[in-house]
JSON list of C-alpha atoms in Angstrom, two decimals:
[
{"chain": "G", "resi": 14, "resn": "MET", "atom": "CA", "xyz": [-5.25, -17.64, 0.96]},
{"chain": "G", "resi": 15, "resn": "LYS", "atom": "CA", "xyz": [-3.11, -19.06, -1.75]},
{"chain": "G", "resi": 16, "resn": "ASN", "atom": "CA", "xyz": [0.66, -18.72, -2.11]},
{"chain": "G", "resi": 17, "resn": "ILE", "atom": "CA", "xyz": [0.30, -15.56, -4.16]},
{"chain": "G", "resi": 18, "resn": "TYR", "atom": "CA", "xyz": [-0.84, -13.76, -1.01]},
{"chain": "G", "resi": 19, "resn": "LYS", "atom": "CA", "xyz": [2.16, -14.99, 0.90]},
{"chain": "G", "resi": 20, "resn": "VAL", "atom": "CA", "xyz": [4.46, -13.74, -1.85]},
{"chain": "G", "resi": 21, "resn": "MET", "atom": "CA", "xyz": [2.45, -10.58, -2.41]},
{"chain": "G", "resi": 22, "resn": "LEU", "atom": "CA", "xyz": [2.07, -9.60, 1.19]},
{"chain": "G", "resi": 23, "resn": "VAL", "atom": "CA", "xyz": [5.52, -10.64, 2.30]},
{"chain": "G", "resi": 24, "resn": "MET", "atom": "CA", "xyz": [6.52, -7.69, 0.17]},
{"chain": "G", "resi": 25, "resn": "TRP", "atom": "CA", "xyz": [3.09, -6.11, 0.90]},
{"chain": "G", "resi": 26, "resn": "LEU", "atom": "CA", "xyz": [2.64, -3.43, -1.44]},
{"chain": "G", "resi": 27, "resn": "ALA", "atom": "CA", "xyz": [0.56, -2.02, -1.24]},
{"chain": "G", "resi": 28, "resn": "SER", "atom": "CA", "xyz": [-5.12, 0.95, -6.18]},
{"chain": "G", "resi": 29, "resn": "PRO", "atom": "CA", "xyz": [-7.34, 2.24, -8.31]},
{"chain": "G", "resi": 30, "resn": "PRO", "atom": "CA", "xyz": [-7.12, 1.97, -12.11]},
{"chain": "G", "resi": 31, "resn": "LEU", "atom": "CA", "xyz": [-7.58, -1.78, -11.94]},
{"chain": "G", "resi": 32, "resn": "SER", "atom": "CA", "xyz": [-8.03, -4.33, -14.62]},
{"chain": "G", "resi": 33, "resn": "CYS", "atom": "CA", "xyz": [-10.64, -5.92, -12.37]},
{"chain": "G", "resi": 34, "resn": "SER", "atom": "CA", "xyz": [-12.68, -2.70, -12.53]},
{"chain": "G", "resi": 35, "resn": "TYR", "atom": "CA", "xyz": [-13.48, -2.56, -8.84]},
{"chain": "G", "resi": 36, "resn": "ALA", "atom": "CA", "xyz": [-11.51, 0.63, -8.34]},
{"chain": "G", "resi": 37, "resn": "ASN", "atom": "CA", "xyz": [-13.23, 3.55, -6.73]},
{"chain": "G", "resi": 38, "resn": "PRO", "atom": "CA", "xyz": [-12.23, 6.61, -8.77]},
{"chain": "G", "resi": 39, "resn": "THR", "atom": "CA", "xyz": [-14.22, 8.86, -6.45]},
{"chain": "G", "resi": 40, "resn": "ALA", "atom": "CA", "xyz": [-12.73, 7.47, -3.25]},
{"chain": "G", "resi": 41, "resn": "GLN", "atom": "CA", "xyz": [-11.69, 10.95, -2.11]},
{"chain": "G", "resi": 42, "resn": "GLN", "atom": "CA", "xyz": [-15.34, 11.99, -1.95]},
{"chain": "G", "resi": 43, "resn": "ALA", "atom": "CA", "xyz": [-16.06, 8.91, 0.19]},
{"chain": "G", "resi": 44, "resn": "ILE", "atom": "CA", "xyz": [-13.72, 10.09, 2.94]},
{"chain": "G", "resi": 45, "resn": "ASP", "atom": "CA", "xyz": [-14.84, 12.76, 5.37]},
{"chain": "G", "resi": 46, "resn": "PHE", "atom": "CA", "xyz": [-11.48, 14.41, 5.86]},
{"chain": "G", "resi": 47, "resn": "SER", "atom": "CA", "xyz": [-12.98, 16.78, 8.45]},
{"chain": "G", "resi": 48, "resn": "GLN", "atom": "CA", "xyz": [-13.10, 13.81, 10.84]},
{"chain": "G", "resi": 49, "resn": "GLN", "atom": "CA", "xyz": [-9.33, 13.32, 10.62]},
{"chain": "G", "resi": 50, "resn": "VAL", "atom": "CA", "xyz": [-6.93, 14.69, 13.26]},
{"chain": "G", "resi": 51, "resn": "ASP", "atom": "CA", "xyz": [-5.26, 16.87, 10.60]},
{"chain": "G", "resi": 52, "resn": "PRO", "atom": "CA", "xyz": [-7.60, 17.09, 7.57]},
{"chain": "G", "resi": 53, "resn": "GLU", "atom": "CA", "xyz": [-5.03, 18.71, 5.27]},
{"chain": "G", "resi": 54, "resn": "LEU", "atom": "CA", "xyz": [-2.38, 16.11, 6.07]},
{"chain": "G", "resi": 55, "resn": "ALA", "atom": "CA", "xyz": [-4.94, 13.34, 5.56]},
{"chain": "G", "resi": 56, "resn": "LYS", "atom": "CA", "xyz": [-5.70, 14.69, 2.07]},
{"chain": "G", "resi": 57, "resn": "VAL", "atom": "CA", "xyz": [-1.99, 14.70, 1.24]},
{"chain": "G", "resi": 58, "resn": "ILE", "atom": "CA", "xyz": [-1.41, 11.15, 2.49]},
{"chain": "G", "resi": 59, "resn": "PHE", "atom": "CA", "xyz": [-4.56, 9.95, 0.73]},
{"chain": "G", "resi": 60, "resn": "ALA", "atom": "CA", "xyz": [-3.22, 11.40, -2.54]},
{"chain": "G", "resi": 61, "resn": "GLU", "atom": "CA", "xyz": [0.18, 9.75, -1.96]},
{"chain": "G", "resi": 62, "resn": "ASP", "atom": "CA", "xyz": [-1.51, 6.42, -1.18]},
{"chain": "G", "resi": 63, "resn": "GLN", "atom": "CA", "xyz": [-3.55, 6.66, -4.36]},
{"chain": "G", "resi": 64, "resn": "ALA", "atom": "CA", "xyz": [-0.53, 7.59, -6.50]},
{"chain": "G", "resi": 65, "resn": "PHE", "atom": "CA", "xyz": [1.56, 4.78, -5.03]},
{"chain": "G", "resi": 66, "resn": "PHE", "atom": "CA", "xyz": [-1.10, 2.12, -5.49]},
{"chain": "G", "resi": 67, "resn": "THR", "atom": "CA", "xyz": [-2.15, 3.36, -8.91]},
{"chain": "G", "resi": 68, "resn": "ALA", "atom": "CA", "xyz": [1.44, 2.68, -9.96]},
{"chain": "G", "resi": 69, "resn": "PHE", "atom": "CA", "xyz": [1.28, -0.68, -8.18]},
{"chain": "G", "resi": 70, "resn": "ASN", "atom": "CA", "xyz": [-1.94, -1.67, -9.93]},
{"chain": "G", "resi": 71, "resn": "GLN", "atom": "CA", "xyz": [-0.51, -0.63, -13.28]},
{"chain": "G", "resi": 72, "resn": "GLY", "atom": "CA", "xyz": [2.69, -2.61, -12.66]},
{"chain": "G", "resi": 73, "resn": "ASN", "atom": "CA", "xyz": [4.90, 0.49, -12.74]},
{"chain": "G", "resi": 74, "resn": "LYS", "atom": "CA", "xyz": [7.93, -0.77, -10.82]},
{"chain": "G", "resi": 75, "resn": "ASP", "atom": "CA", "xyz": [9.94, 2.44, -11.11]},
{"chain": "G", "resi": 76, "resn": "VAL", "atom": "CA", "xyz": [7.25, 4.60, -9.51]},
{"chain": "G", "resi": 77, "resn": "VAL", "atom": "CA", "xyz": [6.51, 2.02, -6.81]},
{"chain": "G", "resi": 78, "resn": "ASN", "atom": "CA", "xyz": [10.18, 1.64, -5.88]},
{"chain": "G", "resi": 79, "resn": "HIS", "atom": "CA", "xyz": [10.63, 5.43, -5.87]},
{"chain": "G", "resi": 80, "resn": "TYR", "atom": "CA", "xyz": [8.25, 5.60, -2.89]},
{"chain": "G", "resi": 81, "resn": "PHE", "atom": "CA", "xyz": [10.54, 3.54, -0.62]},
{"chain": "G", "resi": 82, "resn": "THR", "atom": "CA", "xyz": [13.14, 5.15, 1.62]},
{"chain": "G", "resi": 83, "resn": "PRO", "atom": "CA", "xyz": [16.52, 3.40, 1.55]},
{"chain": "G", "resi": 84, "resn": "GLU", "atom": "CA", "xyz": [15.94, 2.60, 5.24]},
{"chain": "G", "resi": 85, "resn": "LEU", "atom": "CA", "xyz": [12.61, 0.90, 4.55]},
{"chain": "G", "resi": 86, "resn": "GLU", "atom": "CA", "xyz": [11.55, -1.86, 6.91]},
{"chain": "G", "resi": 87, "resn": "PHE", "atom": "CA", "xyz": [8.54, -4.03, 6.10]},
{"chain": "G", "resi": 88, "resn": "TYR", "atom": "CA", "xyz": [6.99, -6.05, 8.92]},
{"chain": "G", "resi": 89, "resn": "HIS", "atom": "CA", "xyz": [4.63, -8.80, 7.80]},
{"chain": "G", "resi": 90, "resn": "ASP", "atom": "CA", "xyz": [2.80, -11.02, 10.29]},
{"chain": "G", "resi": 91, "resn": "MET", "atom": "CA", "xyz": [3.34, -14.11, 8.14]},
{"chain": "G", "resi": 92, "resn": "GLY", "atom": "CA", "xyz": [6.55, -13.30, 6.29]},
{"chain": "G", "resi": 93, "resn": "GLY", "atom": "CA", "xyz": [8.61, -11.54, 8.94]},
{"chain": "G", "resi": 94, "resn": "LEU", "atom": "CA", "xyz": [10.87, -8.52, 8.49]},
{"chain": "G", "resi": 95, "resn": "SER", "atom": "CA", "xyz": [12.33, -7.43, 5.16]},
{"chain": "G", "resi": 96, "resn": "ASN", "atom": "CA", "xyz": [14.46, -4.45, 4.13]},
{"chain": "G", "resi": 97, "resn": "TYR", "atom": "CA", "xyz": [14.61, -2.03, 1.21]},
{"chain": "G", "resi": 98, "resn": "GLN", "atom": "CA", "xyz": [16.57, -4.27, -1.17]},
{"chain": "G", "resi": 99, "resn": "GLN", "atom": "CA", "xyz": [14.39, -7.30, -0.45]},
{"chain": "G", "resi": 100, "resn": "ASN", "atom": "CA", "xyz": [11.26, -5.22, -1.06]},
{"chain": "G", "resi": 101, "resn": "VAL", "atom": "CA", "xyz": [12.56, -3.85, -4.36]},
{"chain": "G", "resi": 102, "resn": "GLU", "atom": "CA", "xyz": [13.33, -7.39, -5.52]},
{"chain": "G", "resi": 103, "resn": "ASN", "atom": "CA", "xyz": [9.97, -8.74, -4.31]},
{"chain": "G", "resi": 104, "resn": "THR", "atom": "CA", "xyz": [8.11, -5.82, -5.87]},
{"chain": "G", "resi": 105, "resn": "ASN", "atom": "CA", "xyz": [9.84, -6.22, -9.22]},
{"chain": "G", "resi": 106, "resn": "ASN", "atom": "CA", "xyz": [9.12, -9.95, -9.26]},
{"chain": "G", "resi": 107, "resn": "LEU", "atom": "CA", "xyz": [5.50, -9.50, -8.24]},
{"chain": "G", "resi": 108, "resn": "LEU", "atom": "CA", "xyz": [4.75, -6.70, -10.67]},
{"chain": "G", "resi": 109, "resn": "SER", "atom": "CA", "xyz": [6.30, -8.69, -13.53]},
{"chain": "G", "resi": 110, "resn": "ARG", "atom": "CA", "xyz": [3.72, -11.45, -13.15]},
{"chain": "G", "resi": 111, "resn": "ALA", "atom": "CA", "xyz": [0.80, -11.68, -15.56]},
{"chain": "G", "resi": 112, "resn": "ASP", "atom": "CA", "xyz": [-1.46, -12.51, -12.61]},
{"chain": "G", "resi": 113, "resn": "ARG", "atom": "CA", "xyz": [-0.17, -9.69, -10.41]},
{"chain": "G", "resi": 114, "resn": "PRO", "atom": "CA", "xyz": [-2.58, -8.54, -7.73]},
{"chain": "G", "resi": 115, "resn": "THR", "atom": "CA", "xyz": [-4.39, -5.23, -7.60]},
{"chain": "G", "resi": 116, "resn": "ARG", "atom": "CA", "xyz": [-5.17, -3.23, -4.50]},
{"chain": "G", "resi": 117, "resn": "ARG", "atom": "CA", "xyz": [-8.17, -1.21, -3.36]},
{"chain": "G", "resi": 118, "resn": "LEU", "atom": "CA", "xyz": [-8.18, 0.99, -0.29]},
{"chain": "G", "resi": 119, "resn": "ILE", "atom": "CA", "xyz": [-11.07, 0.46, 2.12]},
{"chain": "G", "resi": 120, "resn": "THR", "atom": "CA", "xyz": [-11.87, 4.14, 2.57]},
{"chain": "G", "resi": 121, "resn": "GLU", "atom": "CA", "xyz": [-14.01, 3.62, 5.69]},
{"chain": "G", "resi": 122, "resn": "ASP", "atom": "CA", "xyz": [-10.89, 2.49, 7.58]},
{"chain": "G", "resi": 123, "resn": "PHE", "atom": "CA", "xyz": [-8.56, 5.24, 6.33]},
{"chain": "G", "resi": 124, "resn": "GLU", "atom": "CA", "xyz": [-6.92, 7.18, 9.16]},
{"chain": "G", "resi": 125, "resn": "VAL", "atom": "CA", "xyz": [-3.93, 9.54, 9.31]},
{"chain": "G", "resi": 126, "resn": "HIS", "atom": "CA", "xyz": [-2.04, 10.97, 12.28]},
{"chain": "G", "resi": 127, "resn": "PRO", "atom": "CA", "xyz": [0.85, 13.45, 12.14]},
{"chain": "G", "resi": 128, "resn": "VAL", "atom": "CA", "xyz": [4.31, 12.58, 13.45]},
{"chain": "G", "resi": 129, "resn": "LYS", "atom": "CA", "xyz": [5.83, 15.88, 14.52]},
{"chain": "G", "resi": 130, "resn": "GLY", "atom": "CA", "xyz": [8.96, 16.79, 12.58]},
{"chain": "G", "resi": 131, "resn": "PHE", "atom": "CA", "xyz": [8.93, 13.56, 10.58]},
{"chain": "G", "resi": 132, "resn": "GLY", "atom": "CA", "xyz": [5.80, 12.71, 8.62]},
{"chain": "G", "resi": 133, "resn": "ALA", "atom": "CA", "xyz": [2.63, 10.74, 9.19]},
{"chain": "G", "resi": 134, "resn": "ILE", "atom": "CA", "xyz": [1.14, 7.45, 10.31]},
{"chain": "G", "resi": 135, "resn": "GLN", "atom": "CA", "xyz": [-1.51, 5.96, 8.02]},
{"chain": "G", "resi": 136, "resn": "THR", "atom": "CA", "xyz": [-3.64, 3.03, 9.13]},
{"chain": "G", "resi": 137, "resn": "GLY", "atom": "CA", "xyz": [-6.42, 1.16, 7.45]},
{"chain": "G", "resi": 138, "resn": "SER", "atom": "CA", "xyz": [-7.47, -1.87, 5.48]},
{"chain": "G", "resi": 139, "resn": "HIS", "atom": "CA", "xyz": [-7.06, -2.75, 1.86]},
{"chain": "G", "resi": 140, "resn": "GLU", "atom": "CA", "xyz": [-8.25, -5.46, -0.47]},
{"chain": "G", "resi": 141, "resn": "PHE", "atom": "CA", "xyz": [-5.91, -7.31, -2.82]},
{"chain": "G", "resi": 142, "resn": "CYS", "atom": "CA", "xyz": [-7.31, -9.33, -5.73]},
{"chain": "G", "resi": 143, "resn": "HIS", "atom": "CA", "xyz": [-5.86, -11.50, -8.45]},
{"chain": "G", "resi": 144, "resn": "MET", "atom": "CA", "xyz": [-7.19, -13.99, -10.95]},
{"chain": "G", "resi": 145, "resn": "GLU", "atom": "CA", "xyz": [-6.79, -17.64, -10.01]},
{"chain": "G", "resi": 146, "resn": "ASN", "atom": "CA", "xyz": [-8.28, -20.47, -12.05]},
{"chain": "G", "resi": 147, "resn": "ASP", "atom": "CA", "xyz": [-10.45, -17.97, -13.95]},
{"chain": "G", "resi": 148, "resn": "HIS", "atom": "CA", "xyz": [-11.93, -16.62, -10.71]},
{"chain": "G", "resi": 149, "resn": "LEU", "atom": "CA", "xyz": [-11.22, -13.40, -8.87]},
{"chain": "G", "resi": 150, "resn": "ASP", "atom": "CA", "xyz": [-9.57, -14.26, -5.54]},
{"chain": "G", "resi": 151, "resn": "CYS", "atom": "CA", "xyz": [-9.59, -11.40, -3.00]},
{"chain": "G", "resi": 152, "resn": "GLY", "atom": "CA", "xyz": [-8.55, -10.85, 0.59]},
{"chain": "G", "resi": 153, "resn": "THR", "atom": "CA", "xyz": [-8.81, -7.89, 2.95]},
{"chain": "G", "resi": 154, "resn": "PHE", "atom": "CA", "xyz": [-5.89, -7.10, 5.25]},
{"chain": "G", "resi": 155, "resn": "LYS", "atom": "CA", "xyz": [-4.84, -4.42, 7.73]},
{"chain": "G", "resi": 156, "resn": "PHE", "atom": "CA", "xyz": [-1.85, -2.13, 7.37]},
{"chain": "G", "resi": 157, "resn": "LEU", "atom": "CA", "xyz": [0.12, 0.64, 9.01]},
{"chain": "G", "resi": 158, "resn": "HIS", "atom": "CA", "xyz": [2.35, 2.92, 6.94]},
{"chain": "G", "resi": 159, "resn": "ILE", "atom": "CA", "xyz": [4.87, 5.35, 8.35]},
{"chain": "G", "resi": 160, "resn": "TRP", "atom": "CA", "xyz": [5.31, 8.10, 5.76]},
{"chain": "G", "resi": 161, "resn": "LYS", "atom": "CA", "xyz": [8.46, 10.22, 5.88]},
{"chain": "G", "resi": 162, "resn": "GLN", "atom": "CA", "xyz": [8.42, 13.72, 4.42]},
{"chain": "G", "resi": 163, "resn": "THR", "atom": "CA", "xyz": [11.69, 14.18, 2.51]},
{"chain": "G", "resi": 164, "resn": "LYS", "atom": "CA", "xyz": [13.12, 16.80, 0.16]},
{"chain": "G", "resi": 165, "resn": "ALA", "atom": "CA", "xyz": [12.17, 14.41, -2.66]},
{"chain": "G", "resi": 166, "resn": "GLY", "atom": "CA", "xyz": [8.57, 14.11, -1.43]},
{"chain": "G", "resi": 167, "resn": "TRP", "atom": "CA", "xyz": [6.63, 11.68, 0.73]},
{"chain": "G", "resi": 168, "resn": "LYS", "atom": "CA", "xyz": [8.21, 8.23, 1.09]},
{"chain": "G", "resi": 169, "resn": "LEU", "atom": "CA", "xyz": [7.23, 4.98, 2.77]},
{"chain": "G", "resi": 170, "resn": "HIS", "atom": "CA", "xyz": [9.64, 4.45, 5.64]},
{"chain": "G", "resi": 171, "resn": "ARG", "atom": "CA", "xyz": [7.99, 1.64, 7.63]},
{"chain": "G", "resi": 172, "resn": "ILE", "atom": "CA", "xyz": [5.27, -0.77, 6.54]},
{"chain": "G", "resi": 173, "resn": "VAL", "atom": "CA", "xyz": [3.35, -3.13, 8.79]},
{"chain": "G", "resi": 174, "resn": "SER", "atom": "CA", "xyz": [0.99, -5.64, 7.16]},
{"chain": "G", "resi": 175, "resn": "TYR", "atom": "CA", "xyz": [-1.13, -7.93, 9.31]},
{"chain": "G", "resi": 176, "resn": "GLY", "atom": "CA", "xyz": [-4.39, -9.82, 9.66]},
{"chain": "G", "resi": 177, "resn": "HIS", "atom": "CA", "xyz": [-3.61, -12.51, 7.12]}
]
């Protein structure tokens, strides 16, 4: 993958309303939540994932950054470990680009597990695309998100991005 993926996925970020028009607006119907460990929690995390990445795909930095806990740690197999402030800076830089990437969740890989008294673990795969030399350049990568339930709502507390 090109350098954009290194930049993009070092800060990861990880949706639908895409300029590339490959979004799946009916993704929720594609997931059989009854097969999840906790179907109601899976629906909640799916909705949070979709809201977060809709903001990402639309370049809405404020909403994206709102989803990070101040203690955020982002582990990237190629880029190493980064913290909250580094991710905010990387996100703002990435989302300011005209050729910013867009993300699509691979619904077949979507999985959620509760973390008692804390939140949830979400695992799966997602596809990031951007335009390069007038061609759509895409890659599919694996992720693990640790969601923390806070008084202010669900927040991303740990992010692991791998398979690059």
